[in-house]
Tab-separated table of C-alpha atoms and ligand atoms in Angstrom:
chain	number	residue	atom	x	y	z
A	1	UNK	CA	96.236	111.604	107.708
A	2	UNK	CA	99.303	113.139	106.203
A	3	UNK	CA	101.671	114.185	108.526
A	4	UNK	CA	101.801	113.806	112.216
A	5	UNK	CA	102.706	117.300	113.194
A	6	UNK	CA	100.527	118.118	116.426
A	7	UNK	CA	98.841	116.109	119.059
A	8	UNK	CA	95.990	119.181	118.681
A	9	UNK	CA	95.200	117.699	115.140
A	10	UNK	CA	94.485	114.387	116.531
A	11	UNK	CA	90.849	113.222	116.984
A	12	UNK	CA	89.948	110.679	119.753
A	13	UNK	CA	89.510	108.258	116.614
A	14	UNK	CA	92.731	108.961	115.035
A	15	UNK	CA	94.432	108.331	118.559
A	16	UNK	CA	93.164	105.052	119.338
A	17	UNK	CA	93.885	103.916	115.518
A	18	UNK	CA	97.429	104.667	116.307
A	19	UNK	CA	97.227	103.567	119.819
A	20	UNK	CA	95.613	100.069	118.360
A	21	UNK	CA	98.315	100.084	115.374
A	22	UNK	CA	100.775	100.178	118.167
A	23	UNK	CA	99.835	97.369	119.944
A	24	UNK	CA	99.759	95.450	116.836
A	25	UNK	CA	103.913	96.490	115.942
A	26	UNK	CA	104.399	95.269	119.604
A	27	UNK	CA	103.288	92.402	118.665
A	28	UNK	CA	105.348	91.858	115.557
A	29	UNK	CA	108.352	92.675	117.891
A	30	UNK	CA	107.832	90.054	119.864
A	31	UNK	CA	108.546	87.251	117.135
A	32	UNK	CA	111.557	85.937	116.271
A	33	UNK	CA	112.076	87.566	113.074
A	34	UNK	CA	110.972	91.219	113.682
A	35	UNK	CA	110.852	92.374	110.336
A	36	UNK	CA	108.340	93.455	107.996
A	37	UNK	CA	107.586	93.899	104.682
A	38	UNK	CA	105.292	96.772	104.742
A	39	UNK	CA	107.229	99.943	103.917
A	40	UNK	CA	109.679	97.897	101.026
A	41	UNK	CA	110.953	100.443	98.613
A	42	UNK	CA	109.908	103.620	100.894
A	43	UNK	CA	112.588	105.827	101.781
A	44	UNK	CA	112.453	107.348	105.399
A	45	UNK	CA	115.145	110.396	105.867
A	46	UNK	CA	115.693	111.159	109.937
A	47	UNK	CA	116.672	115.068	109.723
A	48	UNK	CA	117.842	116.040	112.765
A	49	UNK	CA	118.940	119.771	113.762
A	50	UNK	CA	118.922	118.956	117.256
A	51	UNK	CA	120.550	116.599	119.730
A	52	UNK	CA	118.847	113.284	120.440
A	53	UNK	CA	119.495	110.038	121.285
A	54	UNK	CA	116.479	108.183	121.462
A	55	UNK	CA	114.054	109.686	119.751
A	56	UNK	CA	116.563	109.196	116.433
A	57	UNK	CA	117.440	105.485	116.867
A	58	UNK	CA	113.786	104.688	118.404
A	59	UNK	CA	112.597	106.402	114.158
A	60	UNK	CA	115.515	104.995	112.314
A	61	UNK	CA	114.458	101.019	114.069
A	62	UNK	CA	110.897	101.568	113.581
A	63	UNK	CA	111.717	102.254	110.031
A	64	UNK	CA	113.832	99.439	109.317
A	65	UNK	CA	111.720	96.724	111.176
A	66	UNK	CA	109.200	98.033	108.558
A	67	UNK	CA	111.591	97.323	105.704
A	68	UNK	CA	112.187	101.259	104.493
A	69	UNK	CA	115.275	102.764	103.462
A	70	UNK	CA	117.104	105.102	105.660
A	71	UNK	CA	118.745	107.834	105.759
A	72	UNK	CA	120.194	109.786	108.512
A	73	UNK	CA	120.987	113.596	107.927
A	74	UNK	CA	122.042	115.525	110.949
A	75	UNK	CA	122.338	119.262	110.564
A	76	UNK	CA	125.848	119.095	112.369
A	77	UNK	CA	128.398	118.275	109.409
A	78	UNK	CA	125.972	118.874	106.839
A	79	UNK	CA	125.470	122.127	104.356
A	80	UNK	CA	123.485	123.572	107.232
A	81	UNK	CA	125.754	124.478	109.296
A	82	UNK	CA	127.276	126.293	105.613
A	83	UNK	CA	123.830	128.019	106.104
A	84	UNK	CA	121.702	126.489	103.948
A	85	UNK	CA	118.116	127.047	104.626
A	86	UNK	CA	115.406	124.539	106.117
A	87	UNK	CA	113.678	124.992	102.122
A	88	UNK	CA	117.170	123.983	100.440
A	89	UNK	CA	117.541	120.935	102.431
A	90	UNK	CA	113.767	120.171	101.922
A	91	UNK	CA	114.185	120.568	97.834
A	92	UNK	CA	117.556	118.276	98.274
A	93	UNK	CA	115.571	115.636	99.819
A	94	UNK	CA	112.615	115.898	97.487
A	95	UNK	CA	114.982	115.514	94.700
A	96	UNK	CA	116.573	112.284	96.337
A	97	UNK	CA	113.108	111.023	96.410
A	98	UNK	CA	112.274	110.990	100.349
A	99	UNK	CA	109.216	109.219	101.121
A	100	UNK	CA	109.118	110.691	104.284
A	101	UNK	CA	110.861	113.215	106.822
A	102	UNK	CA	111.440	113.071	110.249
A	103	UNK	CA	112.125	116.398	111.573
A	104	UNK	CA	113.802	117.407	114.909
A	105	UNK	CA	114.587	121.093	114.897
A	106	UNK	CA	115.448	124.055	117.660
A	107	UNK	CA	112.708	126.514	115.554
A	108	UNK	CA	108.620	125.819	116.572
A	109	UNK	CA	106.860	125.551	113.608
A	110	UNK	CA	109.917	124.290	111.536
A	111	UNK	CA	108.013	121.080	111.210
A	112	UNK	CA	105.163	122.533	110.227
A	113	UNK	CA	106.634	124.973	107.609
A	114	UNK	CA	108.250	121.451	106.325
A	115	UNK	CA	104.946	120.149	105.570
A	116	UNK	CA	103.072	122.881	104.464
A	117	UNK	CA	105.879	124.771	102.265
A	118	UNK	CA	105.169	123.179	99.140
A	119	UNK	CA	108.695	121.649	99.021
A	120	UNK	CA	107.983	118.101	100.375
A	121	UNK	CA	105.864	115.689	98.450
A	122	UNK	CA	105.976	112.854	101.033
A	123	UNK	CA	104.523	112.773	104.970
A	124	UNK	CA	106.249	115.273	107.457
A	125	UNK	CA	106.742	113.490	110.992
A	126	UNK	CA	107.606	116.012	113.706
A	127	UNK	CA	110.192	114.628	115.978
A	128	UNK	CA	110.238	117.682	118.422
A	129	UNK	CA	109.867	121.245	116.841
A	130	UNK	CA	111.293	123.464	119.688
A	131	UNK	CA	109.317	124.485	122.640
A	132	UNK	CA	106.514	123.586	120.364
A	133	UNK	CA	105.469	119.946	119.504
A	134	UNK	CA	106.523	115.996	119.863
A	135	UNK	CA	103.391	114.095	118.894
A	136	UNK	CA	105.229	110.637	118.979
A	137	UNK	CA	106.324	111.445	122.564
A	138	UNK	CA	102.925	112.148	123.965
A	139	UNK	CA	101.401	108.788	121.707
A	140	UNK	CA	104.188	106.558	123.468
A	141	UNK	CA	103.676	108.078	126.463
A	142	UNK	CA	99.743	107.372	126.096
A	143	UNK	CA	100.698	103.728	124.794
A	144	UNK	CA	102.160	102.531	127.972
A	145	UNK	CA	100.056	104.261	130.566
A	146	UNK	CA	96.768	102.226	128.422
A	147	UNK	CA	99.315	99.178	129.214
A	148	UNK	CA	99.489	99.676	132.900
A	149	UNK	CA	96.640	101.766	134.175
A	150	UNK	CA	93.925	100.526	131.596
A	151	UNK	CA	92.497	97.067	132.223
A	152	UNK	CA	90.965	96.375	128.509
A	153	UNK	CA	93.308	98.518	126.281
A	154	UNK	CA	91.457	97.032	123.401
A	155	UNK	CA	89.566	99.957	121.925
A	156	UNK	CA	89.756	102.224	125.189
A	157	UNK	CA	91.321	105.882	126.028
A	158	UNK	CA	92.255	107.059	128.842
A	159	UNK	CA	88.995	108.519	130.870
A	160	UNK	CA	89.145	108.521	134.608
A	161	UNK	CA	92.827	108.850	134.876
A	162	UNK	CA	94.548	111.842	136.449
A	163	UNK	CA	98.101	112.654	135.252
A	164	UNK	CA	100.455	114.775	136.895
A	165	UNK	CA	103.232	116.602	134.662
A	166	UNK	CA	105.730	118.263	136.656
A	167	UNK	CA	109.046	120.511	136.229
A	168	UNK	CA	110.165	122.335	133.487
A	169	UNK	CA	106.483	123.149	131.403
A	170	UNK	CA	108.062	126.225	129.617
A	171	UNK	CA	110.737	124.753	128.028
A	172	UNK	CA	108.742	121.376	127.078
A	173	UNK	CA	107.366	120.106	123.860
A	174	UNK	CA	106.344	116.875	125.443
A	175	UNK	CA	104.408	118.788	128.086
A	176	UNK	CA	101.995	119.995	125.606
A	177	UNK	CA	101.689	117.474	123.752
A	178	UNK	CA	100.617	115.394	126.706
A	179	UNK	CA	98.409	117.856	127.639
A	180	UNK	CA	96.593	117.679	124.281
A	181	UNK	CA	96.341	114.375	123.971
A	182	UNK	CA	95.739	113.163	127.084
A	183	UNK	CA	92.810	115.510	127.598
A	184	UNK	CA	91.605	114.032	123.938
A	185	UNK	CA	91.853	110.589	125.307
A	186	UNK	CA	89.650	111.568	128.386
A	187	UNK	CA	92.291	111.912	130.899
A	188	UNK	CA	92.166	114.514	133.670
A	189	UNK	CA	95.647	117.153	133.346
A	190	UNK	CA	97.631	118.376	136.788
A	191	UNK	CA	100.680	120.724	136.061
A	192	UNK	CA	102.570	121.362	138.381
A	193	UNK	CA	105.554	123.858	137.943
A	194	UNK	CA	106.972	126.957	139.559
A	195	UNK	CA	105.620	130.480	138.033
A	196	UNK	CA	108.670	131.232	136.565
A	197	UNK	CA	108.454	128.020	134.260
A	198	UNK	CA	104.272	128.339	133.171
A	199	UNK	CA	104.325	128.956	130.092
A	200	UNK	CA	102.356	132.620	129.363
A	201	UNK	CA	99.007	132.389	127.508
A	202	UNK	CA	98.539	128.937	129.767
A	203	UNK	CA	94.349	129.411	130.390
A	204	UNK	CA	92.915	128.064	127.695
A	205	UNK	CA	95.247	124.506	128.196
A	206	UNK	CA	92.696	121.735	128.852
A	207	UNK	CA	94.419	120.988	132.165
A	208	UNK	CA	94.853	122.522	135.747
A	209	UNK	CA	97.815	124.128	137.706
A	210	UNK	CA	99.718	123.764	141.150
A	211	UNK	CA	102.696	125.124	142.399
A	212	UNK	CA	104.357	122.371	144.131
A	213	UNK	CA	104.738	118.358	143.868
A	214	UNK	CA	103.446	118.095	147.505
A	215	UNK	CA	100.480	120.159	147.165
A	216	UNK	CA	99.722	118.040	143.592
A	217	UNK	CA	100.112	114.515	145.576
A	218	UNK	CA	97.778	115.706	148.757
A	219	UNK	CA	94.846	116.986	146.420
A	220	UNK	CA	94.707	114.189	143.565
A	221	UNK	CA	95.068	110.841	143.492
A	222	UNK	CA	97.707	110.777	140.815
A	223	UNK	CA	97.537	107.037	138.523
A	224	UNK	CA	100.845	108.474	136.382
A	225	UNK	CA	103.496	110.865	137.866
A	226	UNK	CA	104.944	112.218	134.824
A	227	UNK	CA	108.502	114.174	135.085
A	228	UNK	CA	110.005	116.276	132.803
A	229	UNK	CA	113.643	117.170	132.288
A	230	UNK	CA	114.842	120.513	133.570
A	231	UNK	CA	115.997	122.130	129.767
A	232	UNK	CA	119.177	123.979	131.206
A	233	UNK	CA	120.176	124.586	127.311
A	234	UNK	CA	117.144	126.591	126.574
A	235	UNK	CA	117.274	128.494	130.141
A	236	UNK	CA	119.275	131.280	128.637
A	237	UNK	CA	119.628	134.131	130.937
A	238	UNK	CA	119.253	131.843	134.103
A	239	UNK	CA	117.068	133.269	136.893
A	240	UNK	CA	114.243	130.374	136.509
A	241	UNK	CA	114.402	128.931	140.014
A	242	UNK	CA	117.056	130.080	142.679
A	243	UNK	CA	119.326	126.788	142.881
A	244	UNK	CA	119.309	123.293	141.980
A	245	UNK	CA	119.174	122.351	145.626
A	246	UNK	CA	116.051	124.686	145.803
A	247	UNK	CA	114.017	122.954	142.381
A	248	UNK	CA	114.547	119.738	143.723
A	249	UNK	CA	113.005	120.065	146.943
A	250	UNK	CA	110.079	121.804	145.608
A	251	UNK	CA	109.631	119.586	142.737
A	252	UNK	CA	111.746	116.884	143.112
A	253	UNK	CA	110.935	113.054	142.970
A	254	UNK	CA	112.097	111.500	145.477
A	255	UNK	CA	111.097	107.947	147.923
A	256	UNK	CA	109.016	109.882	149.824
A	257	UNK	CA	107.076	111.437	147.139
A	258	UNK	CA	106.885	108.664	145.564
A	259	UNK	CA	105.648	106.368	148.397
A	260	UNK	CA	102.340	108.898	148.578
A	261	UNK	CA	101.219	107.819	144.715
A	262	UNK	CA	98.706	105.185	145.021
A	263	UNK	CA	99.804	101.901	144.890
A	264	UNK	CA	99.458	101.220	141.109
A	265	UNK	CA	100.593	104.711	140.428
A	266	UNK	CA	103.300	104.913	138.089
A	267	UNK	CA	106.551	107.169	137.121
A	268	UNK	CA	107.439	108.427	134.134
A	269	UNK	CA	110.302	110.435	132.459
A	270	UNK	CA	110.794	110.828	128.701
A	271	UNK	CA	114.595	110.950	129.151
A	272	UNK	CA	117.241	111.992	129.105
A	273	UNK	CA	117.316	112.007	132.958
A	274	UNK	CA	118.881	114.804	135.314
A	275	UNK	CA	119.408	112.583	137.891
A	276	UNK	CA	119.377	114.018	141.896
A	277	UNK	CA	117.507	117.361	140.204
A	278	UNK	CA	114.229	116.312	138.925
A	279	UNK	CA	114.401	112.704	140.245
A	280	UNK	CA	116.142	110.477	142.222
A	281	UNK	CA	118.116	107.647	141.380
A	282	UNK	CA	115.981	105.554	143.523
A	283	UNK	CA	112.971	106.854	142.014
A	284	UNK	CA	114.096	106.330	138.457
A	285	UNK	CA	115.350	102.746	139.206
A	286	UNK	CA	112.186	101.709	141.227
A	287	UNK	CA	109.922	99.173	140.343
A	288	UNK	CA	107.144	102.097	139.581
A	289	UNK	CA	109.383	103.734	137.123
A	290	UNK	CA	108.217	102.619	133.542
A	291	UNK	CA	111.075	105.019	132.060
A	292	UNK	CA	113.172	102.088	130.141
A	293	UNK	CA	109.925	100.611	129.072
A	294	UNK	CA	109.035	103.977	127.743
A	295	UNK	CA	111.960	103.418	125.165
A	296	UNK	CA	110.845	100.472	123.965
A	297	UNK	CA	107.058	101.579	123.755
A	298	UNK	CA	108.685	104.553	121.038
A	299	UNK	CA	109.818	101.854	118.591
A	300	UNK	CA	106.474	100.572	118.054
A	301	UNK	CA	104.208	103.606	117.998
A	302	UNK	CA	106.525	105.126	115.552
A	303	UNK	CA	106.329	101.752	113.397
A	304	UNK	CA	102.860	102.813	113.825
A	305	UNK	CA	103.001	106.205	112.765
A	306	UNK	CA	105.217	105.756	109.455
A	307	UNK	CA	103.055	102.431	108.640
A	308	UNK	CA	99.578	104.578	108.897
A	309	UNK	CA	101.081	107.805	106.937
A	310	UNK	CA	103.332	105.580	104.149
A	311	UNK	CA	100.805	102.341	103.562
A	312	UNK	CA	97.650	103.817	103.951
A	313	UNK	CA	95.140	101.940	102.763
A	314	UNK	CA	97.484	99.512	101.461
A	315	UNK	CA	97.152	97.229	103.948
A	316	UNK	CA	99.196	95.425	106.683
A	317	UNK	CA	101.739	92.779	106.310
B	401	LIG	C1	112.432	115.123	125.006
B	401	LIG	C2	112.634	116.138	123.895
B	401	LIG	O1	113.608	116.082	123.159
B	401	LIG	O2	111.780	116.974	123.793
B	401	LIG	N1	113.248	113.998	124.896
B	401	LIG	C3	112.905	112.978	124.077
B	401	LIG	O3	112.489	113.148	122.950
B	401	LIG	N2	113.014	111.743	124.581
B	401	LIG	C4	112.487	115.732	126.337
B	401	LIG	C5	113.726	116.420	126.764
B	401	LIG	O4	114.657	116.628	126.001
B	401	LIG	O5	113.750	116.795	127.927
């Protein structure tokens, strides 16, 4: 593997060797000195041309705890915003000798033109490409439902569990990633989202479709309840559901929702939370809600990811 651009180009094999990989970082992170040698003398640039929090400290950590150089380029302050183009920048990091990128940009497909434009001699990493594409989401996301829903993770996917993916689908890289994955690892795909936020073209998705949270928690038993952030920014020209008030009772998380999962059902969230619209406070803070350990779960399968794409076959430290 070269880059890490789609969940679609994953086989089942190459997502449990970065499931397994995963496990192994956590591992690492659990010793006293968390550091490792393995990516010494590779340089790791974070380009960023959107917002994000987590997803850019959870790469730049997984990075260093592998030992690469850094460097952190955000489109804000930078020539881009001069209107430089996405093949500039690329030749300007090429020429500074970038191992590999991490790309986060507004365009789907920009990560993919990265890779595949001839500009780039190192791995392309997409960190969320639009409406498009966040592989690394979907593999954490993966990661710790195998830790809590999974009795042997050692070796296994996901078969047999039903996941539940509700809210904004339109707008949402990480729903289709998920959906991809997921259904690669044997899992069983509920979306659940008002018509007005299904994305067009949706009948070929390995995965089915309801229109509300209630109707999703009578018919399935749902193992992970997984809720997506309501993208106001990309809801240009409003009219996608007729009030907050109105989303959240329809599709909402709430104690009662919640108390009809099964009783080793989880919640999930990628973050960052509107809280009292898609979910509750109690529901985020409650002992189901793996949202915080979500976080952590990023650092490692993205220590994966770089280790697999920069070391190869050169073996682990
Ligand atoms: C997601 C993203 O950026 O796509 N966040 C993240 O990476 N943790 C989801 C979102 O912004 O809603």
């Amino acid at each position: 593997m070269r880059h890490l651009l789609s969940t679609r180009d994953l086989s089942r094999e190459d997502a449990i060797t970065l499931l397994d990989t995963a496990g192994q970082m956590a591992a690492t992170q659990e010793r006293e000195v968390r550091k490792l040698p393995t990516l010494r003398g590779k340089t790791v640039v974070n380009l960023f041309f959107e917002d994000s929090t987590r997803t850019r400290i959870s790469f730049e950590a997984a990075a260093k705890r592998l030992s690469a150089d850094v460097i952190n380029f955000s489109a804000k302050g930078s020539s881009v915003s001069k209107g430089e183009s996405l093949k500039d920048t690329a030749l300007t990091l090429q020429a500074m000798g970038a191992d590999a990128v991490v790309v986060r940009h507004w365009a789907s497909g920009a990560a993919y033109q990265l890779a595949h434009g001839g500009w780039l001699h190192g791995s392309v990493l997409n960190a969320g490409d639009g409406t498009h594409q966040h592989p690394t989401q979907a593999l954490l996301d993966a990661f710790t439902m195998r830790r809590h829903l999974v009795s042997d993770p050692t070796g296994a996917d996901l078969a047999g569990l039903t996941v539940a993916i509700v809210g904004d689908v339109l707008h949402s890289r990480v729903a289709r990633s998920n959906v991809y994955l997921l259904h690669t690892l044997g899992a069983r795909v509920v979306l659940v989202a008002p018509p007005t936020l299904v994305p067009v073209g949706i009948e070929p998705w390995p995965c089915t479709l309801v229109h509300t949270l209630d109707e999703a928690l009578e018919t399935h038993e749902i193992d992970a309840l997984m809720m997506l952030r309501v993208q106001r920014e990309r809801m240009t020209g409003g009219g996608f559901f007729p009030s907050p008030g109105e989303y959240t009772r329809l599709y909402g998380l709430d104690a009662d929702r919640m108390s009809r999962l099964p009783d080793h059902g989880i919640v999930m969230h990628p973050g960052p939370m509107n809280r009292g619209l898609e979910i509750s406070a109690e529901a985020a803070d409650s002992s189901r809600s793996v949202i915080v350990e979500q976080v952590a779960n990023g650092v490692a399968v993205r220590m994966a990811a770089l280790y697999l794409l920069l070391a190869g076959e050169e073996g682990a430290s």
